[in-house]
Short mmCIF file of C-alpha atoms and ligand atoms in Angstrom, two decimals:
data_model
loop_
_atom_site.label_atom_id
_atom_site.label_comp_id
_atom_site.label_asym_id
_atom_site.label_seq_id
_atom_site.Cartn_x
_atom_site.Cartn_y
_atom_site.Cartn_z
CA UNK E 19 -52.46 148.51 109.40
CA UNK E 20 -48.68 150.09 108.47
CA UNK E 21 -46.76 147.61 106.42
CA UNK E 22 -43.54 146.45 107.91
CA UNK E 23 -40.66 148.87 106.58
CA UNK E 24 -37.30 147.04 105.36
CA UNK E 25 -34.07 149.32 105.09
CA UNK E 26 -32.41 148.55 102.04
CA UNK E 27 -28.73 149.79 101.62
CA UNK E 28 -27.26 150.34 98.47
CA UNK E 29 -30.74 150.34 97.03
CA UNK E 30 -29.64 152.55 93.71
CA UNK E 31 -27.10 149.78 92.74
CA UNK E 32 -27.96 147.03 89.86
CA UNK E 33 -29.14 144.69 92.37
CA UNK E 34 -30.89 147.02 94.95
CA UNK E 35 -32.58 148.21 92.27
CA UNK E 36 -34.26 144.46 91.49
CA UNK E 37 -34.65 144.01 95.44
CA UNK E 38 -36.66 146.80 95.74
CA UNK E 39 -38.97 145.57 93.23
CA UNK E 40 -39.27 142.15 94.32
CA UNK E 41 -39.65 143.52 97.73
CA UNK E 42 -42.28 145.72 97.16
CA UNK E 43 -44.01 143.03 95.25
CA UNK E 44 -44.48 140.71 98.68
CA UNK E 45 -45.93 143.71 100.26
CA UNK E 46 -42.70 145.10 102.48
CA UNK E 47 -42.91 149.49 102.66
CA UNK E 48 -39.25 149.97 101.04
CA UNK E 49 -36.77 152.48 102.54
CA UNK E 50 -33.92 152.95 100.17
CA UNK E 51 -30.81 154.35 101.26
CA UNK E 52 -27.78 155.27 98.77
CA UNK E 53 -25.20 157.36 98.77
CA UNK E 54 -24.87 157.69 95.12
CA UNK E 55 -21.85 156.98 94.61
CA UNK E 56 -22.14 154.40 92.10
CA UNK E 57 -25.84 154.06 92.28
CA UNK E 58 -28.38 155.39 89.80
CA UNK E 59 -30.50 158.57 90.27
CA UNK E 60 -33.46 156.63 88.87
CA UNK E 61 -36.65 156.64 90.36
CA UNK E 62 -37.37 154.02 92.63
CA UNK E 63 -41.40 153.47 92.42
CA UNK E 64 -43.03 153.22 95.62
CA UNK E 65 -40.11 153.68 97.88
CA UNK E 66 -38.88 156.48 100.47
CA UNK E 67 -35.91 157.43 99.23
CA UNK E 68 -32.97 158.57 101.70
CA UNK E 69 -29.34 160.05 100.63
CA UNK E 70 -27.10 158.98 103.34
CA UNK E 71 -23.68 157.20 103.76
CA UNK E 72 -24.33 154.49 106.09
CA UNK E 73 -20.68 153.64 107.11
CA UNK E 74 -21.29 156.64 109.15
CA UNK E 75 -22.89 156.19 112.84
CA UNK E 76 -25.26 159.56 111.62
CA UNK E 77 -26.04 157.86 108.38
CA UNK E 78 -26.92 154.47 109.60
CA UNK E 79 -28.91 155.63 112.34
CA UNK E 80 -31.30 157.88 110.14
CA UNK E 81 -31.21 155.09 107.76
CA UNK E 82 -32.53 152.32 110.65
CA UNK E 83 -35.25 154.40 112.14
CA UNK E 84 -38.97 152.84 112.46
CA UNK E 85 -37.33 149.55 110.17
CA UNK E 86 -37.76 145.82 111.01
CA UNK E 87 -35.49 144.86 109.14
CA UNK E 88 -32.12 145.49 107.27
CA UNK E 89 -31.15 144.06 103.56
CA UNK E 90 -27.54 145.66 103.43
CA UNK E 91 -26.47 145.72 99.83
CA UNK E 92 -24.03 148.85 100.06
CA UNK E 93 -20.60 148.11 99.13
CA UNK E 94 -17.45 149.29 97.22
CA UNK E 95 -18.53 146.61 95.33
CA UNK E 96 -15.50 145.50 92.74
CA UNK E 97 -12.48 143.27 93.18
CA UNK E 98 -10.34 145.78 91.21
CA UNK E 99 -11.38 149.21 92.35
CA UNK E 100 -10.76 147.75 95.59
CA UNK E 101 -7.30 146.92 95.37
CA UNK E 102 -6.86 150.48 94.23
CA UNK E 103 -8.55 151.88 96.79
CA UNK E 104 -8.49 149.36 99.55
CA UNK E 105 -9.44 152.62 102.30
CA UNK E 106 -12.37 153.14 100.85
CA UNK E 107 -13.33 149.57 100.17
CA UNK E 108 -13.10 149.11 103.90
CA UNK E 109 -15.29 151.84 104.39
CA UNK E 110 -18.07 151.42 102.14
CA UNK E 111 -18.46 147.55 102.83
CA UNK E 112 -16.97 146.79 106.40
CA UNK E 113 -17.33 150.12 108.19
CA UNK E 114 -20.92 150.79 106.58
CA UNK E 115 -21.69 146.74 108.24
CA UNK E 116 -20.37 147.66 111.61
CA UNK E 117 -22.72 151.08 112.03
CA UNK E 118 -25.59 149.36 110.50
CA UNK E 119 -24.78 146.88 113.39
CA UNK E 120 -25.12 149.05 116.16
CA UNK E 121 -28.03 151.60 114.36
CA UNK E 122 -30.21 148.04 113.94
CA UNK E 123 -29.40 146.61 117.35
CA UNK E 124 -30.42 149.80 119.11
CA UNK E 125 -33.19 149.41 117.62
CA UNK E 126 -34.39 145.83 118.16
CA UNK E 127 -34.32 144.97 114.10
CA UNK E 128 -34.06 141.56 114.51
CA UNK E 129 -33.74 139.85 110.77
CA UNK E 130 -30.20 141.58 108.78
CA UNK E 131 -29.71 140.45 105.72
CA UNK E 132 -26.21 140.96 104.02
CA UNK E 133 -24.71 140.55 100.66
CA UNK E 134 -21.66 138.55 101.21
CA UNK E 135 -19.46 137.06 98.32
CA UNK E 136 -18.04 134.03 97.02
CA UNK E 137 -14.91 135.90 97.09
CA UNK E 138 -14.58 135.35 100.54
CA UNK E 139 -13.53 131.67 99.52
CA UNK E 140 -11.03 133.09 96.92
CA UNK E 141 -8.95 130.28 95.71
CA UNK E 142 -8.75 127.88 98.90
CA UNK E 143 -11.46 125.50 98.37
CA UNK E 144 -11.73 122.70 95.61
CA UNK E 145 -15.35 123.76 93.66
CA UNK E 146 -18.30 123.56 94.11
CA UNK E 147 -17.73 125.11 97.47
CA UNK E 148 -19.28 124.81 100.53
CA UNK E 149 -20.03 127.21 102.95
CA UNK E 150 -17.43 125.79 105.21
CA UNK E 151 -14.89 125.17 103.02
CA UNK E 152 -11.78 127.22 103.45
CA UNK E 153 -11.33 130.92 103.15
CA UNK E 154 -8.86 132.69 101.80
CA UNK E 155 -9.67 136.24 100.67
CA UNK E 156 -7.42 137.52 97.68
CA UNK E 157 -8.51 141.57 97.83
CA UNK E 158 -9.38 144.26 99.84
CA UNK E 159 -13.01 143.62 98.62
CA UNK E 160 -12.95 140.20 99.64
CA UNK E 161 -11.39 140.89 102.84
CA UNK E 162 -13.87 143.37 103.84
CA UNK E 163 -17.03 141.42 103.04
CA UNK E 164 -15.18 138.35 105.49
CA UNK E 165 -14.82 140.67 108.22
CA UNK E 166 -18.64 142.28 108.14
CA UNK E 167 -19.65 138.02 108.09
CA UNK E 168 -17.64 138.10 111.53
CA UNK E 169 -19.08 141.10 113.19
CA UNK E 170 -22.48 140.23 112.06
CA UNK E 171 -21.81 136.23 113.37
CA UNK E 172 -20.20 138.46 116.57
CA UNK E 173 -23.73 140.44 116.89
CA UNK E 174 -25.88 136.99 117.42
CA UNK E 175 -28.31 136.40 118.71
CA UNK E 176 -29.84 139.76 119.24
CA UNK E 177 -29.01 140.31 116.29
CA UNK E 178 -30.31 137.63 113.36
CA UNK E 179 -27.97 138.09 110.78
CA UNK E 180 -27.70 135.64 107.01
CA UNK E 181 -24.81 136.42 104.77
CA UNK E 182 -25.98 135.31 101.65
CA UNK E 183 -22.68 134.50 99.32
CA UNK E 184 -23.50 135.74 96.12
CA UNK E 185 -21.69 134.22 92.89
CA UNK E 186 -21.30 136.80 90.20
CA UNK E 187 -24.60 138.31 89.53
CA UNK E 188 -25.52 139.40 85.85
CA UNK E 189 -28.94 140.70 84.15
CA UNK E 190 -30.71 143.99 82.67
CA UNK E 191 -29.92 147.07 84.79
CA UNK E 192 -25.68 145.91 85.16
CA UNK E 193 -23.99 148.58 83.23
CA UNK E 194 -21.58 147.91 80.60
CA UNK E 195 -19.73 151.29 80.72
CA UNK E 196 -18.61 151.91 84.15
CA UNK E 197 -14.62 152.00 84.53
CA UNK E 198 -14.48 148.59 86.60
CA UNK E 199 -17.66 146.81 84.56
CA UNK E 200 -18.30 143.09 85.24
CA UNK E 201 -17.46 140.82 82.52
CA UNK E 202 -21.16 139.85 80.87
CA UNK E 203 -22.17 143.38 80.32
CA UNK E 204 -18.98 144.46 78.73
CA UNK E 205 -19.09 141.25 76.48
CA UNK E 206 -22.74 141.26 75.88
CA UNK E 207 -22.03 145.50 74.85
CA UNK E 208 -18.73 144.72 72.52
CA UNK E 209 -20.44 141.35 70.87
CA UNK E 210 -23.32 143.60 69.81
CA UNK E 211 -21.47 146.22 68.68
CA UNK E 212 -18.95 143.83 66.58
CA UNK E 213 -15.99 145.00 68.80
CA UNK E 214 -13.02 143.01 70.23
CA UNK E 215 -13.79 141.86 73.54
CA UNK E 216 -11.01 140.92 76.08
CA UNK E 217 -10.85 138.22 77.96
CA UNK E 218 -8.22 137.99 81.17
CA UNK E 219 -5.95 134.53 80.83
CA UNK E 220 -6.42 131.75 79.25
CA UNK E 221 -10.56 132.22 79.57
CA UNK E 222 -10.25 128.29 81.22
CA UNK E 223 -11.12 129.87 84.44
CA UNK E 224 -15.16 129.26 86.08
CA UNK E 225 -17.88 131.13 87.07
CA UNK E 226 -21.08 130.41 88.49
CA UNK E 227 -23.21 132.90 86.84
CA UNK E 228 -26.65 133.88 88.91
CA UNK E 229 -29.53 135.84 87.14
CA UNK E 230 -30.44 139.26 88.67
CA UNK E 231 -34.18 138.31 89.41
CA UNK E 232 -33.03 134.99 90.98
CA UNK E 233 -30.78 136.92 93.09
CA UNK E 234 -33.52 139.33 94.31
CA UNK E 235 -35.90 136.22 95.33
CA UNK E 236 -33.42 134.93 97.60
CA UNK E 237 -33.25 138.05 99.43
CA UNK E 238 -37.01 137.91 99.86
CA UNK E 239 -36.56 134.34 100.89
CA UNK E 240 -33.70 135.19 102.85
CA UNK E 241 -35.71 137.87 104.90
CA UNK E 242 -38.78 135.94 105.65
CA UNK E 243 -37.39 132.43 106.37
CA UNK E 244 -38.90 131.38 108.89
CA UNK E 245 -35.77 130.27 110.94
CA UNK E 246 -32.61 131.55 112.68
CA UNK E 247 -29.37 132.51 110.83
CA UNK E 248 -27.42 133.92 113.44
CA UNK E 249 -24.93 135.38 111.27
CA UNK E 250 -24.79 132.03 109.19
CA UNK E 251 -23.45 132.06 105.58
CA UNK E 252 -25.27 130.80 102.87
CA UNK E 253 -24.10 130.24 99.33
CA UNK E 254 -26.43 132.00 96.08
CA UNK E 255 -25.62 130.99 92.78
CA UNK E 256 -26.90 128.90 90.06
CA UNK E 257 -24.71 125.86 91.26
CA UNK E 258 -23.62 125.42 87.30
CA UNK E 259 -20.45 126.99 86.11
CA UNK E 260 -19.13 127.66 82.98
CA UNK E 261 -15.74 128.81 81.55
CA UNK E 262 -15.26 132.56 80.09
CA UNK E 263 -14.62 131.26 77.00
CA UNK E 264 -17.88 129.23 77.00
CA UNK E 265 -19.34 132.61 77.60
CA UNK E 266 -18.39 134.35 74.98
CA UNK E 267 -19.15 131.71 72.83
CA UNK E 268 -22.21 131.32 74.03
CA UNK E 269 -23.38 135.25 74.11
CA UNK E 270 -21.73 134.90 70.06
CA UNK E 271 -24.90 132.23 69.52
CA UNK E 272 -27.06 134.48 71.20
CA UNK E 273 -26.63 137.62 69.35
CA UNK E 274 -25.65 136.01 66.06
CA UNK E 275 -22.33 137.32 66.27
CA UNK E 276 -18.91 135.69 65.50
CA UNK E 277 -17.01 136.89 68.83
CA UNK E 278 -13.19 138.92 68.20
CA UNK E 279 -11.19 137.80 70.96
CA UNK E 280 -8.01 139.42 72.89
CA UNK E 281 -6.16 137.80 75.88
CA UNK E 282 -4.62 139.60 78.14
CA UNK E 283 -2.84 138.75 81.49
CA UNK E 284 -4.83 137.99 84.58
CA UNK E 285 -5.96 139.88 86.77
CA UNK E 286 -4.85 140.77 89.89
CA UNK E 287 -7.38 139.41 92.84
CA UNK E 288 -9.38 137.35 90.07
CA UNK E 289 -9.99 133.87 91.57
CA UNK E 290 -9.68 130.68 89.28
CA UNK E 291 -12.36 128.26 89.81
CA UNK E 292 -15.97 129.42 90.98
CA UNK E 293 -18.93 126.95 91.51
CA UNK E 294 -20.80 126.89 94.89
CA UNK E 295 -22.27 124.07 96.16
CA UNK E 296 -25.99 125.16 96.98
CA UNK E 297 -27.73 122.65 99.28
CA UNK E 298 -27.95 124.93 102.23
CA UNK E 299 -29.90 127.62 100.37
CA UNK E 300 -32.48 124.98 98.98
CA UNK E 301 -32.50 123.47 103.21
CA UNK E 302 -32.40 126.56 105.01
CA UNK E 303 -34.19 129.08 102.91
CA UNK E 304 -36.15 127.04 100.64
CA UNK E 305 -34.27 129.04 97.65
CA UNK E 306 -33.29 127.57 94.13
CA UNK E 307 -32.58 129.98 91.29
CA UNK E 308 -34.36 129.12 88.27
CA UNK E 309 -33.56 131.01 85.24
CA UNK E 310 -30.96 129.33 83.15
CA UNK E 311 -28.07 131.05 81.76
CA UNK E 312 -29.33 131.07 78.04
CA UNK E 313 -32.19 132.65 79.42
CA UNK E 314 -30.41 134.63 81.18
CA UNK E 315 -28.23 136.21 78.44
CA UNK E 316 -31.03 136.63 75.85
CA UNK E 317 -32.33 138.50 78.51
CA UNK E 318 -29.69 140.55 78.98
CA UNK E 319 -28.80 141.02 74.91
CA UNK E 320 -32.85 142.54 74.71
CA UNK E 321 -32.21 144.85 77.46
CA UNK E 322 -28.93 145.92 76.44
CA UNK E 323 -30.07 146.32 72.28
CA UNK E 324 -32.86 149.27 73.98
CA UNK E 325 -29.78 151.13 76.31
N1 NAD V 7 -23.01 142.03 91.34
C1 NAD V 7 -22.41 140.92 91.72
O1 NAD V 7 -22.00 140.08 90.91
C2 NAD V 7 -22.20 140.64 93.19
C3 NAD V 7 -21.60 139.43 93.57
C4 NAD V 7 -21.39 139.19 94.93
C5 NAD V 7 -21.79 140.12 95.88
N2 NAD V 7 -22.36 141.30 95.47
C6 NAD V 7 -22.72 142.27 96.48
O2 NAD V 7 -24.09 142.63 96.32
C7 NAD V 7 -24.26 144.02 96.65
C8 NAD V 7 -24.91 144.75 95.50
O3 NAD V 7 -24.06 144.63 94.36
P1 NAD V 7 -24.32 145.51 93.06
O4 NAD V 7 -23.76 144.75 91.92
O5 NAD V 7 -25.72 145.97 93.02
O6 NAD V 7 -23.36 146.74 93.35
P2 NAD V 7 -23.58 148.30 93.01
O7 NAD V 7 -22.23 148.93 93.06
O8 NAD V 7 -24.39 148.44 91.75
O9 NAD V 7 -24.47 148.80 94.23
C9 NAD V 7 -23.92 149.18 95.46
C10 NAD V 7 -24.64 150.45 95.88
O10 NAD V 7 -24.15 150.83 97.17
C11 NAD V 7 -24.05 152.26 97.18
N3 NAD V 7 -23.10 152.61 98.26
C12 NAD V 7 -21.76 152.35 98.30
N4 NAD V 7 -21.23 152.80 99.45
C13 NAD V 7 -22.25 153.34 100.16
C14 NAD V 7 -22.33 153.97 101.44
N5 NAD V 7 -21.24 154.12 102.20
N6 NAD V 7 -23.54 154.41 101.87
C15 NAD V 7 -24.66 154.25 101.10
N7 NAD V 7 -24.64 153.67 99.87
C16 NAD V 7 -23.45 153.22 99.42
C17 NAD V 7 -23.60 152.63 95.80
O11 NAD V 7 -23.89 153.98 95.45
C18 NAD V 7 -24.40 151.63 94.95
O12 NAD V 7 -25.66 152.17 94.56
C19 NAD V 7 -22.88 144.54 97.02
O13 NAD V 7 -22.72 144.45 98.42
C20 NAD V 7 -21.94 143.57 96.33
O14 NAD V 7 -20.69 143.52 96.97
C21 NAD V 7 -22.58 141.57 94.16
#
């Protein structure tokens, strides 16, 4: 018998990379589609690999055909390059949504999974938030992965869509050297190397920090619950948080280093406290991330000592 193909979008990317593992682990044939343009040229063992922008209708169609299902990862996936280039942003996470939308409902795909964001909630709600607490996107980015959770809630029920809100997502494979790199790479790199790092603010501000491989498994849960979503949000994320100064404290410990600190100003479209509230993902998906953040940084530190 043919195993059941899943599309994967964005499938070069840091976590496409761990989804396609994890998926190819529960026995899923893996379709990855990337444009490339911030994904890796890697290999990706044991899956079909596709070159194709999917925010075009040609792209997303090639990219759907013979699937049964859709994990939609591709994005123009940073708060800061999006504000400057808020075009493209749209393109790459909204546009890309709306195509897949009408490639996967031609089709009959029936389960969509999309990576949302816990930007979407940006600074409206008191934390931890809920998935129906206010919403008040602060960036292009934001904005854009909001409007993809409408279409996809607009495309129920033959569509069954779940926009899983990710928290900020860390772990081996997140490069520390791209122009707009997320925070625990770059610090994790500079603490290593005994360099200043730089911290936006007062470094007061929250995160809720969610391991790579934790992230992965609740796409996998995500895609085989057995259940409706019907373009539903769900919150993923550790449900801790922890300041940026705790952080960089904490990665210090880690990698017996005594961190050099520089604040600067903060950033533009940075949100101030992040900590999601995740009952629903335990309830409806029967997911609960389990790799502490201690763990998750030495982690990290050993992957990023060999690269
Ligand atoms: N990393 C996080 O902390 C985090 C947090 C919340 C949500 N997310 C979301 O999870 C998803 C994966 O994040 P990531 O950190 O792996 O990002 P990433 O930038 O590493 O991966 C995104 C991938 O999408 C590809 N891509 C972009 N536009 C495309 C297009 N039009 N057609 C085909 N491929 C395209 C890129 O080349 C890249 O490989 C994104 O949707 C992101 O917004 C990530």
């Amino acid at each position: 018998m043919h195993k059941p193909i899943v599309l994967i979008t964005g499938a070069a990317g840091f976590l496409g990379r761990h989804v396609c593992a994890a998926l190819g682990r529960r026995g899923w044939a893996l379709r990855a589609v990337d444009n490339f343009s911030a994904g890796s040229r890697e290999p990706l063992p044991g899956a079909e690999i596709i070159e194709a922008d999917v925010s075009t209708a040609a792209g997303a169609e090639l990219a759907c055909r013979g699937a049964s299902a859709v994990v939609h990862l591709a994005a123009f996936s940073s708060v800061p390059r999006s504000l400057a280039d808020p075009d493209q942003a749209r393109r790459d996470t909204e546009q890309s949504t709306l195509e897949l939308i009408r490639a996967a409902s031609a089709r009959g795909i029936g389960r969509f999974v999309f990576a949302s964001s816990s930007s979407v909630y940006g600074d409206a709600g008191m934390p931890p938030v809920q998935e129906d607490s206010p919403l008040a996107p602060k960036s292009p980015y934001a904005q854009a992965k909001l409007a993809s959770e409408v279409h996809l809630r607009q495309a129920a029920p033959a569509l069954d869509a779940v926009c899983l809100r990710f928290f900020n997502i860390y772990g081996p494979g997140q490069r520390p050297d791209a122009t707009y790199a997320a925070a625990i790479p770059q610090f994790c790199r500079r603490i290593l190397r005994d360099e200043e790092v730089t911290i936006y603010g007062d470094g007061e501000q929250t995160r809720d920090f969610l391991y790579v491989e934790d992230a992965a498994l609740s796409v996998t849960a995500a895609l085989e619950a057995g259940r409706r979503f019907d373009g539903a949000p769900v919150n993923v994320a550790s449900g801790e948080c922890v300041t940026i100064n705790r952080l960089v404290a904490l990665v210090g410990e880690l990698a017996g280093r005594r961190p050099r600190v520089r604040h600067e100003g903060e950033r533009r479209g940075d949100v101030r406290l992040s900590q999601a509230d995740v009952t629903r993902a335990k309830s409806w998906m029967d997911f609960q991330a389990a790799v502490p953040l201690r763990e998750g940084l030495r982690r990290t530190l050993a992957w990023l000592s060999g690269h």
